[in-house]
Amino acid sequence: RAVPDVLGLPLIVKPPREGSSIGITKVLGLSQMQDAVRLSLQYDPDLLCEEFIDGIELTCPVLGSGADARALPVVRIAAPDGNYDYEHKYFSDDTGYHCPSGLPAEEEAEVQRLVVAAYRSLSCRGWGRADLMLREDGRFTLLEINTAPGMTNHSLVPMSARVSGLSFEALC
């Protein structure tokens, strides 16, 4: 009951160790909290409640380890009504993926710098992908780092790699 008082509304309730937006609820009012918690707990014994961040959704892959880690091009995600849920990730043709992202060069470079810094601070290695939001006020907010992102030839990491000139085979 206290979570909306602390985080404000809307907020996000999700299972922290699930992926693909499974078990996530955008809570608009206190009356939705109990159902959101119940859904999340179906997927994980723990749950995460976080501030809802409105803005432009971005993702940026990283390859390598330590000082050799490097960011690939940023992908801008344009989901209908900003709702990048399981349906829009895997079954809808309505979601747009823009790589190049269309961000000004200095903003793209800042996303890449932030993502590599987070990746290194968590001692990630091999490959990963960070999800971010670009807020209306121009600030970037790191949402999470995915240390085992999808690697089919239709996934976002290979999409970004292709734009950087890296083939799927070379990426793998």
mmCIF file with all atom_site columns, C-alpha atoms in Angstrom:
data_model
loop_
_atom_site.group_PDB
_atom_site.id
_atom_site.type_symbol
_atom_site.label_atom_id
_atom_site.label_alt_id
_atom_site.label_comp_id
_atom_site.label_asym_id
_atom_site.label_entity_id
_atom_site.label_seq_id
_atom_site.pdbx_PDB_ins_code
_atom_site.Cartn_x
_atom_site.Cartn_y
_atom_site.Cartn_z
_atom_site.occupancy
_atom_site.B_iso_or_equiv
_atom_site.pdbx_formal_charge
_atom_site.auth_seq_id
_atom_site.auth_comp_id
_atom_site.auth_asym_id
_atom_site.auth_atom_id
_atom_site.pdbx_PDB_model_num
ATOM 1   C CA . ARG A 1 1   ? 0.000  0.000   0.000   1.00 0.00 ? 1   ARG A CA 1
ATOM 2   C CA . ALA A 1 2   ? 2.883  2.377   0.666   1.00 0.00 ? 2   ALA A CA 1
ATOM 3   C CA . VAL A 1 3   ? 4.671  1.828   -2.662  1.00 0.00 ? 3   VAL A CA 1
ATOM 4   C CA . PRO A 1 4   ? 2.549  4.305   -4.675  1.00 0.00 ? 4   PRO A CA 1
ATOM 5   C CA . ASP A 1 5   ? 3.136  6.920   -1.964  1.00 0.00 ? 5   ASP A CA 1
ATOM 6   C CA . VAL A 1 6   ? 6.900  6.460   -2.309  1.00 0.00 ? 6   VAL A CA 1
ATOM 7   C CA . LEU A 1 7   ? 7.203  6.056   -6.101  1.00 0.00 ? 7   LEU A CA 1
ATOM 8   C CA . GLY A 1 8   ? 4.137  7.937   -7.272  1.00 0.00 ? 8   GLY A CA 1
ATOM 9   C CA . LEU A 1 9   ? 1.734  6.807   -9.976  1.00 0.00 ? 9   LEU A CA 1
ATOM 10  C CA . PRO A 1 10  ? 1.901  5.415   -12.531 1.00 0.00 ? 10  PRO A CA 1
ATOM 11  C CA . LEU A 1 11  ? 4.513  2.844   -11.515 1.00 0.00 ? 11  LEU A CA 1
ATOM 12  C CA . ILE A 1 12  ? 5.806  -0.486  -12.795 1.00 0.00 ? 12  ILE A CA 1
ATOM 13  C CA . VAL A 1 13  ? 5.570  -3.832  -10.974 1.00 0.00 ? 13  VAL A CA 1
ATOM 14  C CA . LYS A 1 14  ? 7.633  -6.659  -12.449 1.00 0.00 ? 14  LYS A CA 1
ATOM 15  C CA . PRO A 1 15  ? 9.428  -9.905  -11.680 1.00 0.00 ? 15  PRO A CA 1
ATOM 16  C CA . PRO A 1 16  ? 13.151 -9.004  -11.557 1.00 0.00 ? 16  PRO A CA 1
ATOM 17  C CA . ARG A 1 17  ? 14.474 -12.205 -13.131 1.00 0.00 ? 17  ARG A CA 1
ATOM 18  C CA . GLU A 1 18  ? 11.995 -12.569 -15.978 1.00 0.00 ? 18  GLU A CA 1
ATOM 19  C CA . GLY A 1 19  ? 12.435 -11.178 -19.477 1.00 0.00 ? 19  GLY A CA 1
ATOM 20  C CA . SER A 1 20  ? 10.447 -10.122 -22.524 1.00 0.00 ? 20  SER A CA 1
ATOM 21  C CA . SER A 1 21  ? 8.112  -7.963  -20.408 1.00 0.00 ? 21  SER A CA 1
ATOM 22  C CA . ILE A 1 22  ? 6.464  -11.089 -18.951 1.00 0.00 ? 22  ILE A CA 1
ATOM 23  C CA . GLY A 1 23  ? 4.644  -10.433 -15.689 1.00 0.00 ? 23  GLY A CA 1
ATOM 24  C CA . ILE A 1 24  ? 4.951  -6.651  -15.922 1.00 0.00 ? 24  ILE A CA 1
ATOM 25  C CA . THR A 1 25  ? 2.097  -4.324  -15.015 1.00 0.00 ? 25  THR A CA 1
ATOM 26  C CA . LYS A 1 26  ? 1.858  -0.573  -15.390 1.00 0.00 ? 26  LYS A CA 1
ATOM 27  C CA . VAL A 1 27  ? -0.099 0.416   -12.294 1.00 0.00 ? 27  VAL A CA 1
ATOM 28  C CA . LEU A 1 28  ? -2.238 3.516   -12.757 1.00 0.00 ? 28  LEU A CA 1
ATOM 29  C CA . GLY A 1 29  ? -4.033 3.425   -9.392  1.00 0.00 ? 29  GLY A CA 1
ATOM 30  C CA . LEU A 1 30  ? -3.833 1.845   -5.949  1.00 0.00 ? 30  LEU A CA 1
ATOM 31  C CA . SER A 1 31  ? -6.691 -0.522  -6.830  1.00 0.00 ? 31  SER A CA 1
ATOM 32  C CA . GLN A 1 32  ? -4.389 -2.241  -9.379  1.00 0.00 ? 32  GLN A CA 1
ATOM 33  C CA . MET A 1 33  ? -1.493 -2.935  -6.973  1.00 0.00 ? 33  MET A CA 1
ATOM 34  C CA . GLN A 1 34  ? -2.771 -6.220  -5.574  1.00 0.00 ? 34  GLN A CA 1
ATOM 35  C CA . ASP A 1 35  ? -3.383 -7.761  -9.016  1.00 0.00 ? 35  ASP A CA 1
ATOM 36  C CA . ALA A 1 36  ? -0.022 -6.470  -10.279 1.00 0.00 ? 36  ALA A CA 1
ATOM 37  C CA . VAL A 1 37  ? 1.810  -8.023  -7.324  1.00 0.00 ? 37  VAL A CA 1
ATOM 38  C CA . ARG A 1 38  ? -0.072 -11.297 -7.742  1.00 0.00 ? 38  ARG A CA 1
ATOM 39  C CA . LEU A 1 39  ? 0.829  -11.479 -11.453 1.00 0.00 ? 39  LEU A CA 1
ATOM 40  C CA . SER A 1 40  ? 4.509  -10.724 -10.857 1.00 0.00 ? 40  SER A CA 1
ATOM 41  C CA . LEU A 1 41  ? 4.776  -13.331 -8.098  1.00 0.00 ? 41  LEU A CA 1
ATOM 42  C CA . GLN A 1 42  ? 3.589  -16.004 -10.556 1.00 0.00 ? 42  GLN A CA 1
ATOM 43  C CA . TYR A 1 43  ? 6.962  -15.627 -12.295 1.00 0.00 ? 43  TYR A CA 1
ATOM 44  C CA . ASP A 1 44  ? 9.386  -14.857 -9.468  1.00 0.00 ? 44  ASP A CA 1
ATOM 45  C CA . PRO A 1 45  ? 9.259  -15.091 -5.653  1.00 0.00 ? 45  PRO A CA 1
ATOM 46  C CA . ASP A 1 46  ? 10.597 -11.520 -5.575  1.00 0.00 ? 46  ASP A CA 1
ATOM 47  C CA . LEU A 1 47  ? 9.145  -8.465  -7.249  1.00 0.00 ? 47  LEU A CA 1
ATOM 48  C CA . LEU A 1 48  ? 10.423 -5.091  -8.252  1.00 0.00 ? 48  LEU A CA 1
ATOM 49  C CA . CYS A 1 49  ? 8.435  -1.870  -8.081  1.00 0.00 ? 49  CYS A CA 1
ATOM 50  C CA . GLU A 1 50  ? 9.879  1.086   -9.926  1.00 0.00 ? 50  GLU A CA 1
ATOM 51  C CA . GLU A 1 51  ? 9.004  4.548   -11.109 1.00 0.00 ? 51  GLU A CA 1
ATOM 52  C CA . PHE A 1 52  ? 7.262  4.619   -14.488 1.00 0.00 ? 52  PHE A CA 1
ATOM 53  C CA . ILE A 1 53  ? 9.415  6.619   -16.871 1.00 0.00 ? 53  ILE A CA 1
ATOM 54  C CA . ASP A 1 54  ? 7.727  8.170   -19.852 1.00 0.00 ? 54  ASP A CA 1
ATOM 55  C CA . GLY A 1 55  ? 9.793  8.908   -22.909 1.00 0.00 ? 55  GLY A CA 1
ATOM 56  C CA . ILE A 1 56  ? 11.505 7.441   -25.935 1.00 0.00 ? 56  ILE A CA 1
ATOM 57  C CA . GLU A 1 57  ? 12.644 3.842   -25.504 1.00 0.00 ? 57  GLU A CA 1
ATOM 58  C CA . LEU A 1 58  ? 16.196 3.046   -26.554 1.00 0.00 ? 58  LEU A CA 1
ATOM 59  C CA . THR A 1 59  ? 18.429 0.012   -26.426 1.00 0.00 ? 59  THR A CA 1
ATOM 60  C CA . CYS A 1 60  ? 22.163 -0.228  -26.988 1.00 0.00 ? 60  CYS A CA 1
ATOM 61  C CA . PRO A 1 61  ? 24.219 -3.421  -27.328 1.00 0.00 ? 61  PRO A CA 1
ATOM 62  C CA . VAL A 1 62  ? 27.747 -3.768  -25.963 1.00 0.00 ? 62  VAL A CA 1
ATOM 63  C CA . LEU A 1 63  ? 30.421 -6.250  -27.038 1.00 0.00 ? 63  LEU A CA 1
ATOM 64  C CA . GLY A 1 64  ? 33.633 -7.238  -25.297 1.00 0.00 ? 64  GLY A CA 1
ATOM 65  C CA . SER A 1 65  ? 34.984 -7.046  -21.768 1.00 0.00 ? 65  SER A CA 1
ATOM 66  C CA . GLY A 1 66  ? 36.628 -4.480  -19.510 1.00 0.00 ? 66  GLY A CA 1
ATOM 67  C CA . ALA A 1 67  ? 38.555 -1.751  -21.274 1.00 0.00 ? 67  ALA A CA 1
ATOM 68  C CA . ASP A 1 68  ? 37.853 -3.423  -24.636 1.00 0.00 ? 68  ASP A CA 1
ATOM 69  C CA . ALA A 1 69  ? 34.047 -3.181  -24.263 1.00 0.00 ? 69  ALA A CA 1
ATOM 70  C CA . ARG A 1 70  ? 32.455 -1.134  -27.014 1.00 0.00 ? 70  ARG A CA 1
ATOM 71  C CA . ALA A 1 71  ? 28.932 -0.009  -27.748 1.00 0.00 ? 71  ALA A CA 1
ATOM 72  C CA . LEU A 1 72  ? 27.173 -0.764  -31.006 1.00 0.00 ? 72  LEU A CA 1
ATOM 73  C CA . PRO A 1 73  ? 24.691 1.664   -32.596 1.00 0.00 ? 73  PRO A CA 1
ATOM 74  C CA . VAL A 1 74  ? 21.639 2.649   -30.560 1.00 0.00 ? 74  VAL A CA 1
ATOM 75  C CA . VAL A 1 75  ? 18.225 1.271   -31.556 1.00 0.00 ? 75  VAL A CA 1
ATOM 76  C CA . ARG A 1 76  ? 15.160 3.481   -31.019 1.00 0.00 ? 76  ARG A CA 1
ATOM 77  C CA . ILE A 1 77  ? 11.988 1.517   -30.341 1.00 0.00 ? 77  ILE A CA 1
ATOM 78  C CA . ALA A 1 78  ? 8.656  2.988   -31.414 1.00 0.00 ? 78  ALA A CA 1
ATOM 79  C CA . ALA A 1 79  ? 5.822  0.874   -29.990 1.00 0.00 ? 79  ALA A CA 1
ATOM 80  C CA . PRO A 1 80  ? 2.145  1.802   -30.368 1.00 0.00 ? 80  PRO A CA 1
ATOM 81  C CA . ASP A 1 81  ? 1.137  4.168   -27.555 1.00 0.00 ? 81  ASP A CA 1
ATOM 82  C CA . GLY A 1 82  ? 4.576  3.591   -25.998 1.00 0.00 ? 82  GLY A CA 1
ATOM 83  C CA . ASN A 1 83  ? 3.466  0.101   -24.959 1.00 0.00 ? 83  ASN A CA 1
ATOM 84  C CA . TYR A 1 84  ? 6.441  -2.169  -25.679 1.00 0.00 ? 84  TYR A CA 1
ATOM 85  C CA . ASP A 1 85  ? 4.932  -5.296  -24.130 1.00 0.00 ? 85  ASP A CA 1
ATOM 86  C CA . TYR A 1 86  ? 5.262  -8.989  -24.986 1.00 0.00 ? 86  TYR A CA 1
ATOM 87  C CA . GLU A 1 87  ? 2.660  -8.754  -27.756 1.00 0.00 ? 87  GLU A CA 1
ATOM 88  C CA . HIS A 1 88  ? 4.405  -5.781  -29.403 1.00 0.00 ? 88  HIS A CA 1
ATOM 89  C CA . LYS A 1 89  ? 7.839  -7.407  -29.063 1.00 0.00 ? 89  LYS A CA 1
ATOM 90  C CA . TYR A 1 90  ? 7.030  -10.729 -30.671 1.00 0.00 ? 90  TYR A CA 1
ATOM 91  C CA . PHE A 1 91  ? 3.708  -10.757 -32.494 1.00 0.00 ? 91  PHE A CA 1
ATOM 92  C CA . SER A 1 92  ? 2.805  -7.286  -33.713 1.00 0.00 ? 92  SER A CA 1
ATOM 93  C CA . ASP A 1 93  ? 4.032  -5.635  -36.880 1.00 0.00 ? 93  ASP A CA 1
ATOM 94  C CA . ASP A 1 94  ? 3.164  -2.228  -35.398 1.00 0.00 ? 94  ASP A CA 1
ATOM 95  C CA . THR A 1 95  ? 6.430  -1.741  -33.506 1.00 0.00 ? 95  THR A CA 1
ATOM 96  C CA . GLY A 1 96  ? 9.124  0.230   -35.312 1.00 0.00 ? 96  GLY A CA 1
ATOM 97  C CA . TYR A 1 97  ? 12.838 -0.357  -34.776 1.00 0.00 ? 97  TYR A CA 1
ATOM 98  C CA . HIS A 1 98  ? 15.069 2.484   -35.912 1.00 0.00 ? 98  HIS A CA 1
ATOM 99  C CA . CYS A 1 99  ? 18.767 1.846   -36.332 1.00 0.00 ? 99  CYS A CA 1
ATOM 100 C CA . PRO A 1 100 ? 20.313 4.302   -36.925 1.00 0.00 ? 100 PRO A CA 1
ATOM 101 C CA . SER A 1 101 ? 18.300 5.695   -34.027 1.00 0.00 ? 101 SER A CA 1
ATOM 102 C CA . GLY A 1 102 ? 17.771 9.171   -35.451 1.00 0.00 ? 102 GLY A CA 1
ATOM 103 C CA . LEU A 1 103 ? 19.211 10.753  -32.301 1.00 0.00 ? 103 LEU A CA 1
ATOM 104 C CA . PRO A 1 104 ? 21.631 13.633  -32.742 1.00 0.00 ? 104 PRO A CA 1
ATOM 105 C CA . ALA A 1 105 ? 25.229 12.324  -32.844 1.00 0.00 ? 105 ALA A CA 1
ATOM 106 C CA . GLU A 1 106 ? 26.088 13.780  -29.422 1.00 0.00 ? 106 GLU A CA 1
ATOM 107 C CA . GLU A 1 107 ? 23.046 12.115  -27.807 1.00 0.00 ? 107 GLU A CA 1
ATOM 108 C CA . GLU A 1 108 ? 23.868 8.771   -29.416 1.00 0.00 ? 108 GLU A CA 1
ATOM 109 C CA . ALA A 1 109 ? 27.439 9.069   -28.133 1.00 0.00 ? 109 ALA A CA 1
ATOM 110 C CA . GLU A 1 110 ? 26.173 9.870   -24.630 1.00 0.00 ? 110 GLU A CA 1
ATOM 111 C CA . VAL A 1 111 ? 23.917 6.794   -24.625 1.00 0.00 ? 111 VAL A CA 1
ATOM 112 C CA . GLN A 1 112 ? 26.845 4.653   -25.740 1.00 0.00 ? 112 GLN A CA 1
ATOM 113 C CA . ARG A 1 113 ? 29.104 6.156   -23.045 1.00 0.00 ? 113 ARG A CA 1
ATOM 114 C CA . LEU A 1 114 ? 26.512 5.526   -20.304 1.00 0.00 ? 114 LEU A CA 1
ATOM 115 C CA . VAL A 1 115 ? 25.854 1.986   -21.461 1.00 0.00 ? 115 VAL A CA 1
ATOM 116 C CA . VAL A 1 116 ? 29.526 1.022   -21.616 1.00 0.00 ? 116 VAL A CA 1
ATOM 117 C CA . ALA A 1 117 ? 30.128 2.551   -18.169 1.00 0.00 ? 117 ALA A CA 1
ATOM 118 C CA . ALA A 1 118 ? 27.240 0.531   -16.687 1.00 0.00 ? 118 ALA A CA 1
ATOM 119 C CA . TYR A 1 119 ? 28.372 -2.638  -18.483 1.00 0.00 ? 119 TYR A CA 1
ATOM 120 C CA . ARG A 1 120 ? 31.911 -2.253  -17.150 1.00 0.00 ? 120 ARG A CA 1
ATOM 121 C CA . SER A 1 121 ? 30.769 -1.381  -13.619 1.00 0.00 ? 121 SER A CA 1
ATOM 122 C CA . LEU A 1 122 ? 28.818 -4.657  -13.496 1.00 0.00 ? 122 LEU A CA 1
ATOM 123 C CA . SER A 1 123 ? 31.814 -6.601  -14.886 1.00 0.00 ? 123 SER A CA 1
ATOM 124 C CA . CYS A 1 124 ? 29.770 -7.832  -17.838 1.00 0.00 ? 124 CYS A CA 1
ATOM 125 C CA . ARG A 1 125 ? 31.621 -9.671  -20.576 1.00 0.00 ? 125 ARG A CA 1
ATOM 126 C CA . GLY A 1 126 ? 30.954 -11.124 -23.978 1.00 0.00 ? 126 GLY A CA 1
ATOM 127 C CA . TRP A 1 127 ? 27.855 -9.255  -25.026 1.00 0.00 ? 127 TRP A CA 1
ATOM 128 C CA . GLY A 1 128 ? 24.884 -7.516  -23.480 1.00 0.00 ? 128 GLY A CA 1
ATOM 129 C CA . ARG A 1 129 ? 22.255 -4.908  -24.161 1.00 0.00 ? 129 ARG A CA 1
ATOM 130 C CA . ALA A 1 130 ? 21.132 -1.968  -22.053 1.00 0.00 ? 130 ALA A CA 1
ATOM 131 C CA . ASP A 1 131 ? 17.632 -0.515  -22.153 1.00 0.00 ? 131 ASP A CA 1
ATOM 132 C CA . LEU A 1 132 ? 17.145 3.194   -21.541 1.00 0.00 ? 132 LEU A CA 1
ATOM 133 C CA . MET A 1 133 ? 14.524 5.895   -21.682 1.00 0.00 ? 133 MET A CA 1
ATOM 134 C CA . LEU A 1 134 ? 15.063 9.377   -23.062 1.00 0.00 ? 134 LEU A CA 1
ATOM 135 C CA . ARG A 1 135 ? 12.892 11.615  -20.896 1.00 0.00 ? 135 ARG A CA 1
ATOM 136 C CA . GLU A 1 136 ? 11.119 14.711  -22.162 1.00 0.00 ? 136 GLU A CA 1
ATOM 137 C CA . ASP A 1 137 ? 13.642 16.888  -20.318 1.00 0.00 ? 137 ASP A CA 1
ATOM 138 C CA . GLY A 1 138 ? 16.504 15.314  -22.326 1.00 0.00 ? 138 GLY A CA 1
ATOM 139 C CA . ARG A 1 139 ? 17.895 13.132  -19.534 1.00 0.00 ? 139 ARG A CA 1
ATOM 140 C CA . PHE A 1 140 ? 18.668 9.460   -20.138 1.00 0.00 ? 140 PHE A CA 1
ATOM 141 C CA . THR A 1 141 ? 17.600 6.876   -17.563 1.00 0.00 ? 141 THR A CA 1
ATOM 142 C CA . LEU A 1 142 ? 19.144 3.417   -17.612 1.00 0.00 ? 142 LEU A CA 1
ATOM 143 C CA . LEU A 1 143 ? 16.422 0.830   -17.010 1.00 0.00 ? 143 LEU A CA 1
ATOM 144 C CA . GLU A 1 144 ? 18.413 -2.393  -17.015 1.00 0.00 ? 144 GLU A CA 1
ATOM 145 C CA . ILE A 1 145 ? 21.225 -4.386  -18.556 1.00 0.00 ? 145 ILE A CA 1
ATOM 146 C CA . ASN A 1 146 ? 20.318 -7.656  -20.203 1.00 0.00 ? 146 ASN A CA 1
ATOM 147 C CA . THR A 1 147 ? 23.305 -10.004 -19.940 1.00 0.00 ? 147 THR A CA 1
ATOM 148 C CA . ALA A 1 148 ? 21.797 -12.648 -22.217 1.00 0.00 ? 148 ALA A CA 1
ATOM 149 C CA . PRO A 1 149 ? 19.825 -10.765 -24.878 1.00 0.00 ? 149 PRO A CA 1
ATOM 150 C CA . GLY A 1 150 ? 18.207 -12.536 -27.793 1.00 0.00 ? 150 GLY A CA 1
ATOM 151 C CA . MET A 1 151 ? 20.587 -13.563 -30.544 1.00 0.00 ? 151 MET A CA 1
ATOM 152 C CA . THR A 1 152 ? 18.362 -14.667 -33.391 1.00 0.00 ? 152 THR A CA 1
ATOM 153 C CA . ASN A 1 153 ? 18.991 -12.947 -36.687 1.00 0.00 ? 153 ASN A CA 1
ATOM 154 C CA . HIS A 1 154 ? 15.862 -10.830 -35.970 1.00 0.00 ? 154 HIS A CA 1
ATOM 155 C CA . SER A 1 155 ? 16.914 -9.708  -32.464 1.00 0.00 ? 155 SER A CA 1
ATOM 156 C CA . LEU A 1 156 ? 18.004 -6.181  -31.564 1.00 0.00 ? 156 LEU A CA 1
ATOM 157 C CA . VAL A 1 157 ? 21.702 -6.947  -30.955 1.00 0.00 ? 157 VAL A CA 1
ATOM 158 C CA . PRO A 1 158 ? 22.172 -8.448  -34.458 1.00 0.00 ? 158 PRO A CA 1
ATOM 159 C CA . MET A 1 159 ? 20.170 -5.533  -35.928 1.00 0.00 ? 159 MET A CA 1
ATOM 160 C CA . SER A 1 160 ? 22.568 -3.032  -34.373 1.00 0.00 ? 160 SER A CA 1
ATOM 161 C CA . ALA A 1 161 ? 25.580 -5.127  -35.335 1.00 0.00 ? 161 ALA A CA 1
ATOM 162 C CA . ARG A 1 162 ? 24.453 -5.173  -38.986 1.00 0.00 ? 162 ARG A CA 1
ATOM 163 C CA . VAL A 1 163 ? 24.283 -1.372  -39.002 1.00 0.00 ? 163 VAL A CA 1
ATOM 164 C CA . SER A 1 164 ? 27.857 -1.237  -37.668 1.00 0.00 ? 164 SER A CA 1
ATOM 165 C CA . GLY A 1 165 ? 28.974 -3.555  -40.492 1.00 0.00 ? 165 GLY A CA 1
ATOM 166 C CA . LEU A 1 166 ? 29.226 -6.712  -38.400 1.00 0.00 ? 166 LEU A CA 1
ATOM 167 C CA . SER A 1 167 ? 27.595 -9.801  -39.928 1.00 0.00 ? 167 SER A CA 1
ATOM 168 C CA . PHE A 1 168 ? 25.496 -12.181 -37.830 1.00 0.00 ? 168 PHE A CA 1
ATOM 169 C CA . GLU A 1 169 ? 28.171 -14.854 -38.202 1.00 0.00 ? 169 GLU A CA 1
ATOM 170 C CA . ALA A 1 170 ? 30.951 -12.497 -37.068 1.00 0.00 ? 170 ALA A CA 1
ATOM 171 C CA . LEU A 1 171 ? 28.812 -11.289 -34.181 1.00 0.00 ? 171 LEU A CA 1
ATOM 172 C CA . CYS A 1 172 ? 28.262 -14.847 -32.971 1.00 0.00 ? 172 CYS A CA 1
#
